[in-house]
Short mmCIF file of C-alpha atoms in Angstrom, two decimals:
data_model
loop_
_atom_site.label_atom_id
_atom_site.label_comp_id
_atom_site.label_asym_id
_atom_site.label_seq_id
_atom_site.Cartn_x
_atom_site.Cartn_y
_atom_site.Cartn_z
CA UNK A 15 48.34 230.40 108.22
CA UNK A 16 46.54 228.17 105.55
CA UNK A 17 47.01 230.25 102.06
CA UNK A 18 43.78 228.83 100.05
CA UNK A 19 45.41 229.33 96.27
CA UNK A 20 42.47 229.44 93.37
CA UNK A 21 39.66 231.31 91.51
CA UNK A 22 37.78 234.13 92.93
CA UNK A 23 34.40 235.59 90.64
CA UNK A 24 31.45 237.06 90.45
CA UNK A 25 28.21 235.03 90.47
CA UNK A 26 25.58 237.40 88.41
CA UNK A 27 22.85 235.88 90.21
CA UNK A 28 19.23 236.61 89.19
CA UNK A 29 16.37 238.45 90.65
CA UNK A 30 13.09 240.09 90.05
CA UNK A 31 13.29 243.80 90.11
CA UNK A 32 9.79 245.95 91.18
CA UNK A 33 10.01 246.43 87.37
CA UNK A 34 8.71 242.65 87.25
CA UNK A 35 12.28 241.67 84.52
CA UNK A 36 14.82 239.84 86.21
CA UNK A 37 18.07 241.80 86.86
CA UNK A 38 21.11 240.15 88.01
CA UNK A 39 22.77 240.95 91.35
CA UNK A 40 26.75 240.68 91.82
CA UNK A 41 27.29 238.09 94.81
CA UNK A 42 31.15 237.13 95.35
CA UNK A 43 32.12 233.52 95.03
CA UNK A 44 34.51 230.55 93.17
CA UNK A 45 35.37 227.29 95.23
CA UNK A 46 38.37 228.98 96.47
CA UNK A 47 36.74 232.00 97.84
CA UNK A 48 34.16 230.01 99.68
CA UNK A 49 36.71 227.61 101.12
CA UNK A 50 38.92 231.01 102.35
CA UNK A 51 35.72 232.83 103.61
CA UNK A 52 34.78 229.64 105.41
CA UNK A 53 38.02 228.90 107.19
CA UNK A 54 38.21 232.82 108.26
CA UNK A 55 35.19 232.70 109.84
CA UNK A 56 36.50 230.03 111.60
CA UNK A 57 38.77 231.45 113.20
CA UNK A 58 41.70 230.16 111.46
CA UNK A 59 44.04 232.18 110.14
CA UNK A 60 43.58 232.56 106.32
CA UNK A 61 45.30 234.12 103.60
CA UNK A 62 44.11 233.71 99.65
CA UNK A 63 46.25 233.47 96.72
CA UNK A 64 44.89 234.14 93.45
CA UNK A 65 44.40 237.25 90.65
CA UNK A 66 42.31 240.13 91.34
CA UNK A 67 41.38 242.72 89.73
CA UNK A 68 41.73 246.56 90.72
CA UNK A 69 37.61 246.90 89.03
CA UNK A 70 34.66 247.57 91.00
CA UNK A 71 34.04 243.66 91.40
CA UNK A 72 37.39 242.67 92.44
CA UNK A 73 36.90 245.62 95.37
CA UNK A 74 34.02 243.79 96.45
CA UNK A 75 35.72 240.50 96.74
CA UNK A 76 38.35 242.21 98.47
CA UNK A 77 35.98 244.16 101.10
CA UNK A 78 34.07 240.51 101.54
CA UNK A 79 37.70 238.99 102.28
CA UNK A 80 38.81 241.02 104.77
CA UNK A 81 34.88 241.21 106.21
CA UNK A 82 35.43 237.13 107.16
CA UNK A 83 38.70 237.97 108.35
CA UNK A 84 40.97 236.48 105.58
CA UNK A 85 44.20 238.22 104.44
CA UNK A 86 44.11 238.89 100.96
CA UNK A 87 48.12 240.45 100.59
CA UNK A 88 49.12 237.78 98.91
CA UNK A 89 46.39 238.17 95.48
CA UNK A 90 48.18 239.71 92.49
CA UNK A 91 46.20 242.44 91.55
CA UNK A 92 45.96 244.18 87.84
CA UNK A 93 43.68 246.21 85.95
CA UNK A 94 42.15 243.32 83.80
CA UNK A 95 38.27 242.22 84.45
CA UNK A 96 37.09 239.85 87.22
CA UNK A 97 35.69 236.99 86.88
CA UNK A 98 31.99 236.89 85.82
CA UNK A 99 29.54 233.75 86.16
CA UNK A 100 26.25 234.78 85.07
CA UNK A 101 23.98 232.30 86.32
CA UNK A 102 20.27 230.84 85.07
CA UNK A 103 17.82 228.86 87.04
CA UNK A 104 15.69 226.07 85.64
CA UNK A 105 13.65 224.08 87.91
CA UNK A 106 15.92 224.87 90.98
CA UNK A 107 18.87 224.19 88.58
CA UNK A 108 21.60 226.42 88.12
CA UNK A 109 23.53 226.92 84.25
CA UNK A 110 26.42 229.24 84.19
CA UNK A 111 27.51 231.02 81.63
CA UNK A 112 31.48 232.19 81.92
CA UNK A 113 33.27 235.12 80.91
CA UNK A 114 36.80 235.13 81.76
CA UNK A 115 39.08 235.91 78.76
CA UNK A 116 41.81 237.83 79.77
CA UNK A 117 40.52 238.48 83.13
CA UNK A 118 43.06 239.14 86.15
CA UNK A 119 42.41 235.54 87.80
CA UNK A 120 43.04 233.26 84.47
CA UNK A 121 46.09 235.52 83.18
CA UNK A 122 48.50 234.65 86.19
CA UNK A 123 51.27 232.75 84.40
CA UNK A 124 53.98 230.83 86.30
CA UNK A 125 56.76 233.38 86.38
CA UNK A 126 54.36 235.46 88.91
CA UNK A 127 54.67 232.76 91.83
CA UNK A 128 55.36 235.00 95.35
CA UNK A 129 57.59 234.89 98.17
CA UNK A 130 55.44 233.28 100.75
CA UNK A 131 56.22 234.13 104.50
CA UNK A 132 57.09 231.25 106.92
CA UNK A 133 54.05 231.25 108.63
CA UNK A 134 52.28 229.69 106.30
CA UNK A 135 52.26 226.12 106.71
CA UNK A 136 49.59 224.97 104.19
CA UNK A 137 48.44 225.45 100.59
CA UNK A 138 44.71 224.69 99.68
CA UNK A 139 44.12 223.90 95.72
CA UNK A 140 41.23 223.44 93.69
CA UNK A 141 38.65 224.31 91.42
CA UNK A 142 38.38 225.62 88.01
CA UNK A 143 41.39 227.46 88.41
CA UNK A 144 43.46 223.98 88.02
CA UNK A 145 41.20 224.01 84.46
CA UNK A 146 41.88 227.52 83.04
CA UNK A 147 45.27 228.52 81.55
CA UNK A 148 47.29 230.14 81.92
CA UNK A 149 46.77 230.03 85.64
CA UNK A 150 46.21 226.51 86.64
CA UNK A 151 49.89 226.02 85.20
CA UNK A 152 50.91 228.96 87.76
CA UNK A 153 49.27 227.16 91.01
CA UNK A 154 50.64 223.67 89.28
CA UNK A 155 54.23 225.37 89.81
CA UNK A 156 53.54 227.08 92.92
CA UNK A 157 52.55 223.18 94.25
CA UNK A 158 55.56 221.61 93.18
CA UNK A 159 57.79 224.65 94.23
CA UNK A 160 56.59 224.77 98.28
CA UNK A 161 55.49 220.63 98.50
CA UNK A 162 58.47 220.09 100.27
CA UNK A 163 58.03 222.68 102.95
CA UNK A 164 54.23 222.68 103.39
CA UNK A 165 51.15 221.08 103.72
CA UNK A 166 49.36 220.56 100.20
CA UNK A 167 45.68 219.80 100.15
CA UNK A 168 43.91 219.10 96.98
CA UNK A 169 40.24 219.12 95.65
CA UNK A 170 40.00 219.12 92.28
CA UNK A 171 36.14 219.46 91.94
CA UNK A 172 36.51 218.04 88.50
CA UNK A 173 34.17 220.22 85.92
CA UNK A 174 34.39 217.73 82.73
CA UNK A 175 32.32 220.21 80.58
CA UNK A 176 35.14 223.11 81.31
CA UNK A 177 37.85 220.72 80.05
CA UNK A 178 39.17 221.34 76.59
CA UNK A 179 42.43 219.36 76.58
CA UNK A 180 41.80 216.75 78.87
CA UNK A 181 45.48 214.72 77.85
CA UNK A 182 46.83 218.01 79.16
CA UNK A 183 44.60 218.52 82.31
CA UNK A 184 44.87 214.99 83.17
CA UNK A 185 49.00 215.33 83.36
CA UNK A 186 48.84 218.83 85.08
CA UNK A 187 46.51 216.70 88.30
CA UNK A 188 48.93 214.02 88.32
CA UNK A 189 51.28 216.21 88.97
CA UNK A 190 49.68 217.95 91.67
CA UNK A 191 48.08 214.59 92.82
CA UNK A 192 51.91 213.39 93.45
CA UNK A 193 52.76 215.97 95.84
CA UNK A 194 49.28 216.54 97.70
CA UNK A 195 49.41 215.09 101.40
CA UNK A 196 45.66 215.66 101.37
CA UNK A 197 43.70 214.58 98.51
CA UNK A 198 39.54 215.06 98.42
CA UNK A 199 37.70 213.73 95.64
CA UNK A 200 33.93 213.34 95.33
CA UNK A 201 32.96 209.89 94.30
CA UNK A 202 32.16 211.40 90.99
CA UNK A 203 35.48 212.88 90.70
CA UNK A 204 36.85 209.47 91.87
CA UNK A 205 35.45 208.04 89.02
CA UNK A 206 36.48 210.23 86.39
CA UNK A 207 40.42 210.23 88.06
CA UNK A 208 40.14 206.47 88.11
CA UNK A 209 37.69 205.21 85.10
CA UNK A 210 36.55 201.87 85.46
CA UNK A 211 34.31 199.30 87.73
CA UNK A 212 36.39 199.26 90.70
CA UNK A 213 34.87 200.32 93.68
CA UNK A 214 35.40 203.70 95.72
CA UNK A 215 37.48 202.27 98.12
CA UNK A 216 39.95 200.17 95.73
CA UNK A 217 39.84 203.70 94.25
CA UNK A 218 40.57 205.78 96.81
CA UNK A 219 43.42 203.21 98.18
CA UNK A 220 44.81 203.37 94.43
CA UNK A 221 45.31 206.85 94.46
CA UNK A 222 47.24 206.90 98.33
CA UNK A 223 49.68 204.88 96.13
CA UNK A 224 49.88 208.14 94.10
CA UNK A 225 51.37 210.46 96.34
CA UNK A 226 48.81 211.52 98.92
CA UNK A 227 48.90 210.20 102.19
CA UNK A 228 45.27 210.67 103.15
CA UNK A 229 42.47 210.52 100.33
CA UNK A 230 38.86 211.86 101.23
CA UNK A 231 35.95 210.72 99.63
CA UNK A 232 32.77 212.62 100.08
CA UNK A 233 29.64 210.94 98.94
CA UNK A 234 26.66 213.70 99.23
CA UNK A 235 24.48 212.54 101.85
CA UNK A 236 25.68 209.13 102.24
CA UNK A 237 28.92 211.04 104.54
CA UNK A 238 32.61 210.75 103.74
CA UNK A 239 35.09 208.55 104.28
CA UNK A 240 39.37 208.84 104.73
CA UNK A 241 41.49 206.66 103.23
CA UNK A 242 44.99 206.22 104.32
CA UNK A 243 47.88 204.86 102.31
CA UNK A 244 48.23 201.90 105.39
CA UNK A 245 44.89 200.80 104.64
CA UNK A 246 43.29 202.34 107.67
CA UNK A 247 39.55 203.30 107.32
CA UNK A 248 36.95 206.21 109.12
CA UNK A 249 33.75 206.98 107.95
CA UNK A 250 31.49 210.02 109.66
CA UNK A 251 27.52 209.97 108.49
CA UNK A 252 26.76 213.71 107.27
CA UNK A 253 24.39 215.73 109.21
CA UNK A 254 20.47 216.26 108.67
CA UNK A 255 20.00 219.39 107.44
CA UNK A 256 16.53 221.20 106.06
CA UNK A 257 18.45 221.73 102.36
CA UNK A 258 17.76 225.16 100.92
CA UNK A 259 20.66 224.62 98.27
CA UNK A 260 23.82 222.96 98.11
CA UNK A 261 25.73 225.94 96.54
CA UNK A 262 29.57 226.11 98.45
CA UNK A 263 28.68 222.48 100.45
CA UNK A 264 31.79 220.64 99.34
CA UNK A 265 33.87 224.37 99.88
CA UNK A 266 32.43 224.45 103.27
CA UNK A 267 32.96 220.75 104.03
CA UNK A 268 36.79 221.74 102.82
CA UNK A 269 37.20 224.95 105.88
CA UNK A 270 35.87 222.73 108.24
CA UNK A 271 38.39 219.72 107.49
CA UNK A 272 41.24 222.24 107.30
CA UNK A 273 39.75 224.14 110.40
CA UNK A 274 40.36 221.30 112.61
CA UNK A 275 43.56 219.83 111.81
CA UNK A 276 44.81 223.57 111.71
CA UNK A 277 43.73 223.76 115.44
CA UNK A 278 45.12 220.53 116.25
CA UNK A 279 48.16 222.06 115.21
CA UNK A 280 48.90 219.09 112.47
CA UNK A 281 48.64 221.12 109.62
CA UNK A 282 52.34 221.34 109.10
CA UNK A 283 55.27 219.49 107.28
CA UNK A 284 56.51 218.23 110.24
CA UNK A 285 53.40 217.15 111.70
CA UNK A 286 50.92 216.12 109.12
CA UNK A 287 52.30 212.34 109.60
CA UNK A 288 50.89 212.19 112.62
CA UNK A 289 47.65 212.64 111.42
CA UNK A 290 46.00 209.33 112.68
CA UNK A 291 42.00 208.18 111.72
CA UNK A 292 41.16 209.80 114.97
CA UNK A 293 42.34 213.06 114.42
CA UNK A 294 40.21 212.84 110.49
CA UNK A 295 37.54 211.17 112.42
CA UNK A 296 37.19 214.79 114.45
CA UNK A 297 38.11 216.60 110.51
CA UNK A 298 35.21 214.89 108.67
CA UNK A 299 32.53 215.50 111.45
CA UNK A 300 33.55 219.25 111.58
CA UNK A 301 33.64 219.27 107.69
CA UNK A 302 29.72 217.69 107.92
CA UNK A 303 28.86 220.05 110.80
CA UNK A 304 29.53 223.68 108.85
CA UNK A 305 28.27 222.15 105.63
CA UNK A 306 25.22 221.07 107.09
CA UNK A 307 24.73 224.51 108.27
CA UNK A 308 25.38 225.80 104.71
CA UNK A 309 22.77 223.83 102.92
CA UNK A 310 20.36 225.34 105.10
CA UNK A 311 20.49 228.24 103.84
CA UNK A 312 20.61 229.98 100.36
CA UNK A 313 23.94 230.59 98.66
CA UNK A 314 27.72 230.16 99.96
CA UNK A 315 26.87 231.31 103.51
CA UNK A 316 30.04 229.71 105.60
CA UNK A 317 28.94 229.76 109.76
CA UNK A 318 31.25 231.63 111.94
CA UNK A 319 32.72 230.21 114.92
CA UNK A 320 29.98 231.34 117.60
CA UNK A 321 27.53 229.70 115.49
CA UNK A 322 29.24 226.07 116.04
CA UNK A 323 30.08 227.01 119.85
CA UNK A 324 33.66 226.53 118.68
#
């Protein structure tokens, strides 16, 4: 089982009402979530990690869960308020506005960490919910605590304008960075990781001598590439898609990478140094193929496995 660990919310999304005001319509979401939802419909088994709340929202995120097949045992659930984005549109362009004090997915605090079964092989990081304390400090510790027994894959999906200490933010990633196997970055993260003129790939190859063994670098429509700390190279070209909106693209493009080496069976301790440019080769096409499907259509809308013929 791959255990995605990070933030699950509400996106208050909205939408005209016969009235003719906009109202705003609860749609479940957060990196995280779409990753988990995406790998579930996959067919991969899928667990998610992270706080929920026993509210009306947190039921919803809960029913959608389970509806894409993903396990959600492991969330620690309390009576304190999901999540909620509510979200404005300007010219196609969306604007969030957060409310998450003392809500059940920022308040989990490092003595919570769980007893995770042996047949889960890999832990999936990411998101906002490396930003917001006190939990990004809990899935820091739960990182460091299983690294040596499982898989770690890391996408920061850096948000610069949610970062309020970024000394402290910056030395919680390194940390995480250090014992990642799997690191993907966007070339914009890249470049705020690693300031300067270099270029992506002295980048990327700078931050394999950091820990991770494999770096990804996704670069929009220009494809991705995989970076490994020998110096080996592959590029894939991303698909052609009609874009609707890119909303849960990079999440996506994250199930389908995990989704492959998962059933190649290298997404283990044991095994994930034998993951050679062929086998990410196969990782970064799948990752383009169920994003491409997602952009074509509006919102975080992961395929499912009889979509893809898979």
């Amino acid at each position: 089982m791959i255990l995605c660990c990070g933030e699950a919310l509400i996106d208050m999304i909205p939408t005209p009402t016969s009235a003719g005001a906009d109202g705003f319509v609860p749609h479940s979401g957060g990196a995280i979530f779409n990753t988990a939802i995406g790998l579930g419909r996959l067919g991969v088994p899928t667990g998610f990690l992270t706080g929920l709340s026993t509210d009306l929202f947190g039921e919803q995120l809960v029913s959608d869960l389970i509806a894409s097949h993903v396990n959600a045992d492991y969330a620690v659930r309390s009576d304190l308020p999901t999540t909620l984005a509510f979200v404005r549109l300007t010219g196609g362009q969306a604007t969030y506005t957060f409310y998450d004090e003392n809500s059940a997915g920022r308040s989990l605090q490092p003595d919570q960490l769980p007893q995770i079964s042996p047949d889960v092989t890999a832990l999936y990081f990411g998101g906002i919910s490396l930003i917001s304390e006190p939990c990004a400090e809990f899935y820091a510790a739960l990182a460091l605590r299983d690294s040596a027994q499982r898989v770690i894959m890391l996408d920061p999906n850096i948000r610069p304008g949610f970062i309020r200490d970024e000394t402290r933010y910056r030395a919680r990633l390194d940390r995480m960075i250090a014992v990642a196997d799997i690191l993907k970055v966007s070339d914009e993260d890249l470049d705020w990781i690693v300031p300067g003129s270099g270029t992506p790939e002295d980048k990327a190859i700078d931050m394999t001598a950091k820990g991770p063994r494999i770096v990804i670098v996704t670069r929009g429509s220009a494809g991705a590439s995989a970076y490994f700390a020998d110096g080996r190279v592959v590029t894939v070209a991303a698909q052609t898609a009609v874009v609707v909106d890119t909303v849960g693209a990079g999440d996506t493009f994250n199930s389908g990478v995990l989704a492959h080496l998962s059933m190649a069976g290298l997404l283990s301790k044991p095994r994930v140094q034998d993951i050679g440019p062929a086998d990410m080769e196969n990782a970064l096409a799948l990752g383009a193929r169920v994003a491409a499907v997602t952009v074509a259509r509006a919102g975080a809308n992961p395929p499912w496995a009889q979509e893809l013929n898979i």
